[in-house]
Each structure stands twice: as C-alpha cells, then as structure tokens.
XYZ file of C-alpha atoms in Angstrom:
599
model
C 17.092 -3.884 24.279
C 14.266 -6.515 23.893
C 12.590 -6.427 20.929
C 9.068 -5.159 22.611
C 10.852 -2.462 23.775
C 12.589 -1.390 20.864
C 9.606 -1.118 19.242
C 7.859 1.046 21.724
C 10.675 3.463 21.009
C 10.618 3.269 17.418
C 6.547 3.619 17.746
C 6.786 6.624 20.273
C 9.505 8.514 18.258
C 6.987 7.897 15.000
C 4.157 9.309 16.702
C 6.240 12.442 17.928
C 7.543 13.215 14.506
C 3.845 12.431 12.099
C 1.710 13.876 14.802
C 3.588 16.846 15.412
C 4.151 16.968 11.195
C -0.020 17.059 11.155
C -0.204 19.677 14.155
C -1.860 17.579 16.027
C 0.711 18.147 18.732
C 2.861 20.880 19.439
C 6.481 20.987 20.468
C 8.137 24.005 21.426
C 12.082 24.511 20.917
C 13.798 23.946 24.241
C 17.355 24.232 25.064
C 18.191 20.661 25.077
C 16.029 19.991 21.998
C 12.120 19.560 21.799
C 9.744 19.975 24.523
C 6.073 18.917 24.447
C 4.283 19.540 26.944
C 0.537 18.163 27.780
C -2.293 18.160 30.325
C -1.302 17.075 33.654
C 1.709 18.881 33.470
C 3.456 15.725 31.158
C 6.392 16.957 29.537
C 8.122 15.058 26.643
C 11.426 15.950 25.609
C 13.187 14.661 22.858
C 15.560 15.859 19.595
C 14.564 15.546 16.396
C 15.289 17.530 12.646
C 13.028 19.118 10.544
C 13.072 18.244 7.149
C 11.062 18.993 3.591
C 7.483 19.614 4.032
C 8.114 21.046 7.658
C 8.449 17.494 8.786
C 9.923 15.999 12.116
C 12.508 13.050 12.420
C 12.779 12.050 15.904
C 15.831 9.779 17.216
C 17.105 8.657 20.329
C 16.099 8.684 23.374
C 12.864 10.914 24.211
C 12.167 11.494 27.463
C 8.818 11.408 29.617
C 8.541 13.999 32.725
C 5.311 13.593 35.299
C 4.610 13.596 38.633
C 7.430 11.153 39.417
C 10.928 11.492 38.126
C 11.640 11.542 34.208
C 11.658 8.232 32.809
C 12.495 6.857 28.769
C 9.366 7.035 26.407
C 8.983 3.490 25.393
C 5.712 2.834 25.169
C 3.762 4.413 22.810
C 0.388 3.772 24.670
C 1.303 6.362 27.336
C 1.936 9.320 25.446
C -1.824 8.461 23.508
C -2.970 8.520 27.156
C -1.211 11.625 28.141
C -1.534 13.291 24.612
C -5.788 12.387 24.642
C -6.930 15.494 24.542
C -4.875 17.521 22.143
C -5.784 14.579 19.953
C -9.608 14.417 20.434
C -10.000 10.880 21.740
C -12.427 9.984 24.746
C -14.536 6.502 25.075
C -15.110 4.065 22.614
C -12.721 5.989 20.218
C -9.761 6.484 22.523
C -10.279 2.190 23.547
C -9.673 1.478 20.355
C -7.132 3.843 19.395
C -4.979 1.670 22.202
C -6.561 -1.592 21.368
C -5.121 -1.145 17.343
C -1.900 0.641 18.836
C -1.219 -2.783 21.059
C -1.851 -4.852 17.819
C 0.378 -2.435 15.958
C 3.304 -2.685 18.875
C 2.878 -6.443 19.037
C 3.327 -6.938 15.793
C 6.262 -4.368 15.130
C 8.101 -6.551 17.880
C 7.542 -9.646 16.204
C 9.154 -8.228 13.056
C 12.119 -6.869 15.011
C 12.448 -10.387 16.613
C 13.402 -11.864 13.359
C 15.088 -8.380 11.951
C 17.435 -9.325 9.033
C 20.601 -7.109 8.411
C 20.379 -5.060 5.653
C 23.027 -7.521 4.128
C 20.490 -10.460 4.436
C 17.866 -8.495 3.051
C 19.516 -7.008 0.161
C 19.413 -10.403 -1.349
C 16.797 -11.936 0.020
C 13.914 -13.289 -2.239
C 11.334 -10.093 -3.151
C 8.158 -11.523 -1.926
C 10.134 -12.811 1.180
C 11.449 -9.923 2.431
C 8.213 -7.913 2.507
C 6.891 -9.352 5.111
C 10.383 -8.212 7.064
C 9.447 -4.202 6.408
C 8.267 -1.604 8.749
C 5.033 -0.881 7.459
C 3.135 2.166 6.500
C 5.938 5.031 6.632
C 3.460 7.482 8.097
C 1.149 5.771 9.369
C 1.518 5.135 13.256
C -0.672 2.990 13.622
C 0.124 0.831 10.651
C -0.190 -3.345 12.203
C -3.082 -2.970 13.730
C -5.239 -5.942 11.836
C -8.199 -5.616 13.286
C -10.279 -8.646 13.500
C -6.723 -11.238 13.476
C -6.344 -13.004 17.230
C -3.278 -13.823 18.654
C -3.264 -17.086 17.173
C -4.538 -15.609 13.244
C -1.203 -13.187 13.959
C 1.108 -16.478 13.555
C -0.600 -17.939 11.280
C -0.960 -15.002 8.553
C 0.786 -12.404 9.300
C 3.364 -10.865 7.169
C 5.923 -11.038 9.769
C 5.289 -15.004 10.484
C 7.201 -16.341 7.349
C 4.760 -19.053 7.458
C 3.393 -20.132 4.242
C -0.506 -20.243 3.886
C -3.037 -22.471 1.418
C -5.870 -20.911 -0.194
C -9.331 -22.227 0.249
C -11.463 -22.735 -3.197
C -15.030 -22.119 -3.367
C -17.192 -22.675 -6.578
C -20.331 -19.853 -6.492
C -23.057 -19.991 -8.190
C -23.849 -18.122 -10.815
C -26.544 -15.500 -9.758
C -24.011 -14.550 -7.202
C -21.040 -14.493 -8.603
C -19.298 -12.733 -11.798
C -16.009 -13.388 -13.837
C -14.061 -11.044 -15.399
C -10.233 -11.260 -17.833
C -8.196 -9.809 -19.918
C -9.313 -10.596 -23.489
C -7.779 -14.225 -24.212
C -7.787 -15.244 -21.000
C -10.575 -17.618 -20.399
C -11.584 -19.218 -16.808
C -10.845 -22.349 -17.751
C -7.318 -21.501 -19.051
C -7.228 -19.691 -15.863
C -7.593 -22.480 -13.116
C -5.685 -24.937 -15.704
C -2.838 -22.341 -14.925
C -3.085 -21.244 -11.113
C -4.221 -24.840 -10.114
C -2.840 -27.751 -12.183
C -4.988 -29.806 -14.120
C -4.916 -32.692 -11.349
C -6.180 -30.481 -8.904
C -9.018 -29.115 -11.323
C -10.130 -32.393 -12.278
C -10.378 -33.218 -8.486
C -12.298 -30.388 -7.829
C -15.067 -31.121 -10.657
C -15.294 -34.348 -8.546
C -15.809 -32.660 -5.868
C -18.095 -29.978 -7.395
C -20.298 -32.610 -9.161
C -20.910 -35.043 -6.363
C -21.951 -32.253 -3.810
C -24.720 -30.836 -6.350
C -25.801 -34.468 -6.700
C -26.418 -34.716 -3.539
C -27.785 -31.642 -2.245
C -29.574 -31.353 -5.789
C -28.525 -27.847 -6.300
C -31.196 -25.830 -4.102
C -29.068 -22.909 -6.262
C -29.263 -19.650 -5.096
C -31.929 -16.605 -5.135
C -33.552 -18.318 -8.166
C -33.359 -22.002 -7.424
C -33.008 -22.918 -10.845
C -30.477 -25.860 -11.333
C -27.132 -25.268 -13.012
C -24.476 -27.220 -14.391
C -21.323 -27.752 -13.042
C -19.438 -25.813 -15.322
C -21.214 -22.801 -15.004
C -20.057 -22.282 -11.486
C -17.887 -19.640 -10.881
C -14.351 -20.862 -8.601
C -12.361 -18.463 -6.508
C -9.673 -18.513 -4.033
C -10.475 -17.339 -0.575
C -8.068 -16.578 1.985
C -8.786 -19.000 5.190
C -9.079 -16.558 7.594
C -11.706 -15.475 5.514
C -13.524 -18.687 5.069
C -13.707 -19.380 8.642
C -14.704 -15.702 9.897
C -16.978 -14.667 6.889
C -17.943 -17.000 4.551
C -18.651 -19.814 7.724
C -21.067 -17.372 9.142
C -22.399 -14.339 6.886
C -22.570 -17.099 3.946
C -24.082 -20.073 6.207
C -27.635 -20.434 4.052
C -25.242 -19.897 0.680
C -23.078 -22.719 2.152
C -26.302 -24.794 3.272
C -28.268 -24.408 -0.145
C -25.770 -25.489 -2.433
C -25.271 -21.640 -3.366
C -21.203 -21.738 -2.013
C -19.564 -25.011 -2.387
C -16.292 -25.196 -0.826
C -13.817 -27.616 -3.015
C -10.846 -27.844 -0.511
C -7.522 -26.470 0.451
C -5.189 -25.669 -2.648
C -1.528 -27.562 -2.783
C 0.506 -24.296 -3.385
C 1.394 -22.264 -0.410
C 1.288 -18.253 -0.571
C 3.188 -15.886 1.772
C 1.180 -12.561 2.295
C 2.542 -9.460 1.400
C 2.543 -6.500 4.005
C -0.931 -5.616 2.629
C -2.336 -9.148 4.382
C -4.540 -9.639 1.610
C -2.310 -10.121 -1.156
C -0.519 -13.167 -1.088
C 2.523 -14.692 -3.466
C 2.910 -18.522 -4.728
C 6.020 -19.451 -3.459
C 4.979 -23.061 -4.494
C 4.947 -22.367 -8.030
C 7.102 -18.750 -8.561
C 5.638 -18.775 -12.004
C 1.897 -18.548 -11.351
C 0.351 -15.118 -10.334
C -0.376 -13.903 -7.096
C -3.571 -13.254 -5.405
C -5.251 -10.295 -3.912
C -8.431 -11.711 -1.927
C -11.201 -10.081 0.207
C -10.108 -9.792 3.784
C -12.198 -8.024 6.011
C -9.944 -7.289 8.654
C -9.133 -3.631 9.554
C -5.799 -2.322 8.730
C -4.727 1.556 8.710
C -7.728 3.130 6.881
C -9.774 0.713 5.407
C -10.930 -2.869 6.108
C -9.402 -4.795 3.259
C -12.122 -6.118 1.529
C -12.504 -5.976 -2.640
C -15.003 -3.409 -4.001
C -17.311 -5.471 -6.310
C -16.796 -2.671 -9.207
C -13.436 -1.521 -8.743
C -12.743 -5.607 -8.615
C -14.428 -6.821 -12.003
C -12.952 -3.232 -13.438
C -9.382 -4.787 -12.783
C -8.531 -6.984 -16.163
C -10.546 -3.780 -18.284
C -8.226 -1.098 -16.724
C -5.147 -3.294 -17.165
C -5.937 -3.939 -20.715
C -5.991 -0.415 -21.459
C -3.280 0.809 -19.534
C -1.421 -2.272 -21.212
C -2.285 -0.933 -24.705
C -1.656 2.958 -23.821
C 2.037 1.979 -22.521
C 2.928 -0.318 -25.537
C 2.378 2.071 -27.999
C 4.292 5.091 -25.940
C 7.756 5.154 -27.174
C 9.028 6.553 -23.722
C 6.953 4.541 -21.556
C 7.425 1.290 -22.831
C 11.042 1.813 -24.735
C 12.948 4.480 -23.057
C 11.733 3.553 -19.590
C 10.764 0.230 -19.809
C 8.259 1.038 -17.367
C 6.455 -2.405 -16.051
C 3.068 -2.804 -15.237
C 1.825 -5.528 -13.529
C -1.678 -6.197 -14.637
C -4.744 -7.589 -12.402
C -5.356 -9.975 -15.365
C -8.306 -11.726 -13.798
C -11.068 -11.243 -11.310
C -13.994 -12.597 -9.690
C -17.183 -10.734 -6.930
C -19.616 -12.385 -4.533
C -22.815 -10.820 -4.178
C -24.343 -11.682 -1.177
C -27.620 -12.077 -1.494
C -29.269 -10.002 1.512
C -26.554 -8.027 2.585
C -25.210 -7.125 -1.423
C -29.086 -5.606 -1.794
C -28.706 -3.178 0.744
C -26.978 0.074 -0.524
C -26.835 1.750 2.500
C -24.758 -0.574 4.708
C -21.274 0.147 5.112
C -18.868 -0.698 2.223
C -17.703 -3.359 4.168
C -20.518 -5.776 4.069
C -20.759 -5.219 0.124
C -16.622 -6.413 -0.123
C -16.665 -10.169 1.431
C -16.173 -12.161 -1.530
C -13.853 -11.285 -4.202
C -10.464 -12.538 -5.679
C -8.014 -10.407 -8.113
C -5.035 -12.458 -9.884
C -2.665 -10.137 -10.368
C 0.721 -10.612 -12.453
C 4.360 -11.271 -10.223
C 7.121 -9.264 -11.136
C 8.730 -12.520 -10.819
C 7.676 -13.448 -14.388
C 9.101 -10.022 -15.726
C 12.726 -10.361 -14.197
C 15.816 -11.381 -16.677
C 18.532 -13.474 -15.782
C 20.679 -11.297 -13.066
C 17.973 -8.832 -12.409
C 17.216 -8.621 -8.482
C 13.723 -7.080 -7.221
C 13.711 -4.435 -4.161
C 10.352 -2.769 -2.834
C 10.596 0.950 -2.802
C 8.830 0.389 0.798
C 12.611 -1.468 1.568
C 14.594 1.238 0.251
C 14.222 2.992 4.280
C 14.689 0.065 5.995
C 17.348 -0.459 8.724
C 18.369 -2.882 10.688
C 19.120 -3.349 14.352
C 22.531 -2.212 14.128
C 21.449 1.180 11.863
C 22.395 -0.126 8.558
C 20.220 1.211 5.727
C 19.230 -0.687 2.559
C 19.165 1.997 0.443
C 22.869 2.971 1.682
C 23.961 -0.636 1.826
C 22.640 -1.074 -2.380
C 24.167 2.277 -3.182
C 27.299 0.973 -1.685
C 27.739 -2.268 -3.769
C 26.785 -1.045 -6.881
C 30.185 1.343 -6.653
C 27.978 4.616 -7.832
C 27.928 7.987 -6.051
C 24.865 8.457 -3.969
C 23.361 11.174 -5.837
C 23.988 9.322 -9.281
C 22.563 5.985 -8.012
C 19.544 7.720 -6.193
C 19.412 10.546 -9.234
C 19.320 7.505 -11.761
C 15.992 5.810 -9.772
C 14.285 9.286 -9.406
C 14.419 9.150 -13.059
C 12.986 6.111 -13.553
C 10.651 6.620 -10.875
C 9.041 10.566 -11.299
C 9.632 10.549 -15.309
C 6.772 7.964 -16.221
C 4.321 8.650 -13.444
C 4.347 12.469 -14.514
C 3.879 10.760 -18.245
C 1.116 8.688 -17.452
C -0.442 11.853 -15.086
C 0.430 14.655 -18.034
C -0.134 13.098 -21.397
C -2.940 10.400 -20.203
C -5.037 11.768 -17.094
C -3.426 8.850 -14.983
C -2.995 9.256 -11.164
C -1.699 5.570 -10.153
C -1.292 5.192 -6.331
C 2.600 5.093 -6.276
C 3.711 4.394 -2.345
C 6.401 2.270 -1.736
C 4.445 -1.201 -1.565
C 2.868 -0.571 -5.070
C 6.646 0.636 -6.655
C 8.982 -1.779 -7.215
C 12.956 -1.038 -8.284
C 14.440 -3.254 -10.725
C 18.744 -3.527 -9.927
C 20.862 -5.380 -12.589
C 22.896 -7.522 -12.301
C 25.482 -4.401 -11.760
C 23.624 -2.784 -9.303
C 22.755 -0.441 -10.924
C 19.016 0.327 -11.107
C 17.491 -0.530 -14.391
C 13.867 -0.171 -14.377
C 10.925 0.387 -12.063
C 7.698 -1.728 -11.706
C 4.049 -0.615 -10.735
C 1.138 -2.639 -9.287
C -2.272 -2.152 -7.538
C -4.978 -0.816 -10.630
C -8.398 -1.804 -9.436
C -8.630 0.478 -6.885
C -5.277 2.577 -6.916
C -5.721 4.050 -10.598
C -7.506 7.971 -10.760
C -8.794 9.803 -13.775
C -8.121 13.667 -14.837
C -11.489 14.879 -14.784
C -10.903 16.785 -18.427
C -11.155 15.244 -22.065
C -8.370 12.728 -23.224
C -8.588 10.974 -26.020
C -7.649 7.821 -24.942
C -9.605 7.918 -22.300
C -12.732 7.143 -24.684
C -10.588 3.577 -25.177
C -11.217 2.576 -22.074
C -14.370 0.002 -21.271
C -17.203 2.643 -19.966
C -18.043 0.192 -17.180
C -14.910 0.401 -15.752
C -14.550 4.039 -16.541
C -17.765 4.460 -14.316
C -15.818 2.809 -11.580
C -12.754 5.236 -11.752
C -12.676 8.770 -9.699
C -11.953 11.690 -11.251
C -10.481 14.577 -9.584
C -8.950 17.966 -10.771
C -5.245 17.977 -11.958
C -3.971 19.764 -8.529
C -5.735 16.528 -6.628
C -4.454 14.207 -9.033
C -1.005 15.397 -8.331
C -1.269 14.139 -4.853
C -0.506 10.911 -5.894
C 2.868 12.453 -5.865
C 2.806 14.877 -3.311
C 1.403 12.246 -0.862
C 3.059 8.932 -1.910
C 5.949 9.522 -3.541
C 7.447 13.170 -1.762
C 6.061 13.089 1.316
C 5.402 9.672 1.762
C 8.748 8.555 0.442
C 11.818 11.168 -0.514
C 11.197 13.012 2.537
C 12.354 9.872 4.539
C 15.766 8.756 2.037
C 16.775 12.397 2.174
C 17.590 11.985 5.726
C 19.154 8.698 5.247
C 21.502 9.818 2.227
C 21.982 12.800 4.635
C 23.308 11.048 8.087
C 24.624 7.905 5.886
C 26.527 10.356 3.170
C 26.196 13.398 4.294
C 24.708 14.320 1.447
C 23.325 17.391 1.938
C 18.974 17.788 1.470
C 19.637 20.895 -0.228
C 21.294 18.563 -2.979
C 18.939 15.989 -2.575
C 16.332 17.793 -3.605
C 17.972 20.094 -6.248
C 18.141 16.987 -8.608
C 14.321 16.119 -7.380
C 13.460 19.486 -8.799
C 15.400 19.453 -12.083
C 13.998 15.788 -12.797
C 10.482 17.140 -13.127
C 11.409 20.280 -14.627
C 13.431 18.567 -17.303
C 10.240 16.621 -17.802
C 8.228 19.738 -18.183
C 11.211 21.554 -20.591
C 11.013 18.574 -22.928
C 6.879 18.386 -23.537
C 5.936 21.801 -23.706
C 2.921 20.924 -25.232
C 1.713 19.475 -21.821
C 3.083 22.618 -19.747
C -0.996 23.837 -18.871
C -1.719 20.638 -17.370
C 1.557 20.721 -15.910
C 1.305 23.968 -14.532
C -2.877 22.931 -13.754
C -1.115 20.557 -11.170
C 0.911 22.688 -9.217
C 3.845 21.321 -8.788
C 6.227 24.161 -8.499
C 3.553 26.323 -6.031
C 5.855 28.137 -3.044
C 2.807 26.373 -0.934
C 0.923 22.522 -0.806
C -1.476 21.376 1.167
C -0.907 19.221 3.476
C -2.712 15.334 3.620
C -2.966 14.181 7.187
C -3.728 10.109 7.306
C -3.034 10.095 10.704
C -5.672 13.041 11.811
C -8.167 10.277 9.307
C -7.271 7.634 11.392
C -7.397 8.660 14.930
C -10.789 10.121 14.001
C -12.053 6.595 12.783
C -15.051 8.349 10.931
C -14.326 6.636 7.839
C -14.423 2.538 8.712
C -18.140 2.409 8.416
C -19.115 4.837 5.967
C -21.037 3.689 3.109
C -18.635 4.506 0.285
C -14.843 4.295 1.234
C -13.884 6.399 -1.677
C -16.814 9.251 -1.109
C -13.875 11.964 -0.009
C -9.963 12.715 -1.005
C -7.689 12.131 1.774
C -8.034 14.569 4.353
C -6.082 17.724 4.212
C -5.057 20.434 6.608
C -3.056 23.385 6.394
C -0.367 24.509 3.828
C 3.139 23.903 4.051
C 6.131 24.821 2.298
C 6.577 23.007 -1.353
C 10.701 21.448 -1.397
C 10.078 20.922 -5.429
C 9.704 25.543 -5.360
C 13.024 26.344 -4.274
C 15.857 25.341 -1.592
C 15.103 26.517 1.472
C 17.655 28.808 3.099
C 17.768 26.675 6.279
C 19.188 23.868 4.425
C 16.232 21.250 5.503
C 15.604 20.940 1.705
C-alpha cells in the first residue's frame, strides 16, 4: 500500500473511532460489525472495540457503500463530505475543514514515507525521532499547519529531518522586554546559545546599521545604545511571512534590526515551533512565535504567559527541591523555560480587541533540553512514542517492554508510578494542573531498561492554578500569578482526565491488550490502585482529593474534535477565555471495572 493511501486509512479509521467517541456520529451494531449510516443513503461499515471512557478503536478495513458498489474507505475527505451534516459543516467552514484535512493527509504520508521500525526508533536520538510520531492522538485533524506551502512543508516540517537556522533580530527597547531566571543575565545568555564569535559579529552588525540609519528608534524616536537592544531568535518562516510584512516600518526605522542567520541548526519538534540544537546538544532549545495554524490554536507566544515563563519555572524549581518525594523519591524533572523575550507591535499590540493572534508575533522562550539532565546510559522516549507502530504493526511501547526482560504490567505499572504519583502531588499538595500529554511527558529508561524517571516540559502556557488558598502559592511572582488560570479542583483534574487517561492510557491499554493480551480489566486495576495508594498515604489531602473527583461512577467528557470542526475559537480575542469544550458524561474506568471487560 502506498504511503498516501495508508494514511487515508489510518486518517478515516481515526475519524470513525474520535468522532463517534464525541457523538458526533453514530454507529449502530450490525452483524458484521459497525454500521454508520449517513445522508444519501452512505453506509460505512467497519469493526472496531470499545474501550475505557466508551471509546472506539477502529482497525482494518472499513468499508464505504453508495450509489455504486461498496468500495475501501481510504480517503478521509469523503466520509467529511458524506458525514457534513451530522457534523455541522457547510461553506467557508466545511472548505476548510478539507483544505486542513489535505494538509493533515499530506503530511501523515510524508511521515509514513520515511516510517522507522519500532527497532530504529527505540534508539534513535530523542529530539530526532519526534518528528517520526503520529501526531495529536485525538486529534484528527492534527498536521494541518495552516499558513506552511508545499515548499515551507520540506523545509520545516517535523517530518522533513531537515535541519533549520534561526534568524536573529535585535528590537528595540520600547518594543521589546527580557525576562530570566534570577542569575541568568542576557548577556550570559547569548554568550551561551550563540558563541562569543558570533556575538561579537553581531554587535558589528548591530552598531554599523544604527550608524547608518541613525536610529529613527521606535514609537519614541529617542536614540539608544547598542547594548540596550533586546536580541531574539526568530524562526525563518516567521521572518519572511510576519516580521517582512506586519513589521516593515519597524524593519525600515531602525526599530527591528535583523543580525543574520545563526550557525547552529535546530530540528523542530512535532509542535513546529519548538525547535532543538542539534549543532550544539548542550545549549537549550527554543520555542518561537509561529503563527501558523495547527489543531486549536495558531502557535504564536502570548506576551504574558511568555515573560511569565523564567518566574513560574523559578518557583516550581524551588517548590520541587524542597519536596522530599518530588525531587528525591521521584526524581521528578522539570525542564524550565529559563529565559524569554515579547515584541510589542506597535499598532497592532495597542489594539485589545483584535484576535490573540496579532498580539503573539514576536516572542522567543529558551527552554532547558532533557539532553542536559540525562546520565551516562540513560536513553530518552516521548510518552507521545510510547503508541507508535510501525508499518509492519510493531509497537514501541511493546518492543521497550520486551528488551528490558520485565512483565508488561510491572514495566507499564512501574511508569504509571512515576508518571500519576507526582502530577497528583503537584495537583493535591500545591494547586498545580501542568498540561501532561504525551509531547510535554518524557520517560527516562536506564541503561537496563527499565524506566527510571519521568520528565515534564511546557510552563508558560501549560501550568493551571487551584483557585483556593495555598501557601506557596503567595511565593510565586504576582505578575506571573496574574497570568495563570485558575479553575476549580474538578477542572483542574482534567489535566488528567484529558491528557493523561483519555488522551493517553486509553490508547496503551489496547496495545498491551492485542500485543500481551493483557487484559484492560488488569490494566486499569493497577491505574486505579496507583492513585488510590496516593490518596491512602496523604490523608491530609483526601478533601481536595475527593474535591477533584477522581473516583466519580461518571466524567464529563472533553471533545477537541467537536472545538475544532467548529473553528469558533481561531480568532477569538483571548485563546484561553473558556475550558476545553465538554459534552456529555461517560463512564469513569478509575470507579470500578466494568463488567464487560472494556476496562
């Protein structure tokens, strides 16, 4: 099977098994499986399991029935066609529904094209191999990358494998602000991301263009020096798309100066915008503003959340040092946005009321690698890799459990300890919601296989308060406390519910299940005495335990794909104005088994 095609089934089967999980389609049990049938009197057929959380796993071949005779389902396009009205999309909305679901297609071919086995990928570098994952779990449409051409797609794309250099722009300083960790100064800064060759040759650069444009400077006009010039790292795309045009007076006044491509190349991560030096493994990576639009969100930097980053990491730093289980027991590794810098634009950054998008152009995060916190024999593995298969139905998480010689349960028990153990911690005894999906979790393996520790990234904008009293929440900085939602402790507990249960058990249950035949009912028991273990042992946290309803026979349900294909939310004002939306209850796998055996 070519690779476009194979990924029209994979695509098609996704969008069967999330859609129908959301009820925003219907199947009915049918003698030979599932049948779904749609306007026009289209019929899909296809098998698929239900699993925990009343989810749907479709596999093999599904089957499309119209006016002519039944043909495979391989391209996802058709049954969004078929399927538009149950789903709500007409005009504009339904175009680009199809226009993102092509991008997304494309670009899940390209990644099949160059598929490693799950042998290859096992130990293949970490920042290397995510850009050879599958994306967004639940998401369908999960590649889409708005605003990328064909051309940007080989260029920058995760999938590529092609190295990329950063472009450096010094800012003035009416537009732009820099932010750190406390000893951590800018200068120290560029000394370490840059090299002090390429520094000096950029204060070459920097000087002789004020001389001869005689610094015009920005809003103000008021000459500066030099040094007081604020430098950042923009992404190209970026520099040619946004900066080139929305920043053309900055650029002609002196306000922007652009000092030239960096030496180091960076491979982007599967978020696009974050991007690892695989020049120099030591120095950080870097999270820049990208306004392209990917799943929910275009993937710019929010100017607060942004210059909150290096204040939030200082205090989580502090918090997990002095927790005995955190930082001794669990080892539990956070890797700190140590640095920042935001672009105000100076027309567009006064106007509150356009979307979030236009306020989120220029901004840069340094953020620290988990390559800097591995020991000698440790190995790195994305939680978002753990799923993965290959072409020929290999598993990683089946193929690591495998060579590390453990039973599957005591491998998989060992890294939901790890895992569920701190986060419920850092949520219980500190108010802390982190955004835990498999991109932002990392698993740490030694050198025995064995896992050892797990890793946790993304603060700036993935970190939530509990919206009672904590005392150390008074340590934080109250400007970067003003930056951070707060939500009640049954919300906050989504950020288990929806990135870590649904988003991620739900899936390895089913591969421990066909690769073990380890039973979900099994699966899940040790899910459920992990956190109740957790709750037995701090009794003194059991109201804001129970507060977050873990245990309820009933949850509701967060639907990211009903957000999406509604496409309400890309030019609101304030990205973050709403929780994710939810519809419907459905039955809670952490309550009890559930006499079918699906968990």
């Amino acid at each position: 099977m070519n690779a476009w095609r194979e990924a029209g089934v994979l695509i098609t089967n996704k969008m069967l098994g999330e859609l129908s999980y959301e009820g925003l389609l219907c199947p009915k049990p049918d003698a030979d499986g599932w049948l779904l049938e749609l306007p026009g009197a289209v019929r899909y057929r296809f098998a698929a399991r239900r699993g925990a959380f009343e989810s749907w796993f479709v596999s093999g071949a599904t089957r499309r029935f119209g006016d002519e005779a039944a043909e495979p389902a391989t391209d996802p396009r058709t049954l969004v066609v078929d399927a538009r009205g149950p789903l709500g999309l007409t005009g504009l909305r339904l175009a680009d529904v199809l226009a993102e679901l092509t991008a997304t297609l494309a670009n899940e071919a390209a990644r099949l094209s160059a598929a490693p086995a799950v042998d290859a990928l096992a130990t293949m570098d970490y920042d290397r191999a995510d850009g050879r994952l599958t994306g967004h779990p639940r998401l369908v449409l999960n590649k889409g990358r708005m605003g990328f051409s064909a051309e940007d797609r080989v260029r920058y794309a995760p999938e590529s494998g092609r190295g990329l250099r950063l472009r450096w722009l010094a800012v003035h300083p009416d537009l732009a602000t820099f932010r750190s960790v406390p000893g951590l100064t800018a200068a120290q800064l560029l000394t370490e991301e840059l090299g002090a060759e390429l520094v000096a040759e950029f204060q070459a650069g920097l000087s002789a263009s004020l001389d001869s444009c005689g610094d015009s400077g920005a809003d103000s006009g008021a000459r500066v020096d030099a040094d007081r010039y604020v430098w950042m790292p923009v992404h190209p795309w970026q520099r040619d798309e946004i900066v080139g045009t929305l920043y053309a007076a900055e650029l002609a006044s002196g306000a922007l100066i652009d000092l030239g491509e960096s030496i180091d190349l960076y491979l982007p991560h599967q978020t696009i915008r974050t991007l690892a030096n695989t020049s120099h493994p030591t120095r950080r990576d870097v999270k820049t503003a990208l306004s392209v639009r990917n799943t929910l969100v275009y993937r710019g930097l929010a100017s607060g959340a942004t210059l909150a980053g290096p204040a939030v990491t200082d205090w989580l730093t502090a918090v997990n040092a002095r927790d005995p289980l955190l930082a001794k027991e669990y080892r539990f590794e956070l890797l700190g946005e140590v640095a920042s810098v935001s672009v105000r634009h100076p027309i567009f950054g006064a106007l509150d009321a356009l979307p979030y998008r236009f306020h989120e152009t220029l901004g840069a995060l340094w953020r620290e690698p988990i390559r800097a916190r591995l020991a000698p024999g440790e190995r790195a593995i994305s939680f978002a890799a753990l799923p993965y298969r290959d072409r020929s139905g290999a598993a990683m998480v089946s193929q690591l459990i495998r060579r590390s010689g453990s039973r599957p349960l005591e491998w998989f028990g060992r890294v939901l300890d790890l895992t569920l153990v701190p986060l419920l911690h850092w949520l219980l005894r500190y108010g802390v919601g982190f955004c835990p999906h498999g991109q932002n979790l990392i698993l740490i393996l030694g050198a025995d296989g064995l896992p050892s520790r797990v890793a946790i990234k993304d603060f700036a904008q993935g970190v939530d308060l509990l919206d009672v009293p904590i005392p150390e929440h008074a340590e934080l900085a109250a400007a970067a406390q003003a930056e951070m939602l707060r939500w009640p402790a049954h919300l906050l507990a989504q950020s288990l519910f929806s990135s870590v249960f649904t988003g991620q058990l739900r899936f390895l249950a089913e591969i421990l299940l066909d690769d073990f035949a380890v039973s979900r009912t099994s699966f899940w028991d040790v899910v459920r005495q992990t956190v109740r273990e957790y709750r037995d042992a701090h009794p003194d946290l059991a109201s804001r335990f129970d507060a977050c309803r873990l245990f309820d026979a009933e949850v509701e349900k967060v639907c990211l794909n009903t957000e999406h294909l509604a496409g309400q939310g890309f030019d609101k004002v304030d990205r973050d104005e709403d929780f994710d939306v939810r519809r419907g209850m459905v039955r809670n796998p952490l309550h009890g088994p559930d006499p079918g055996g699906a968990w």
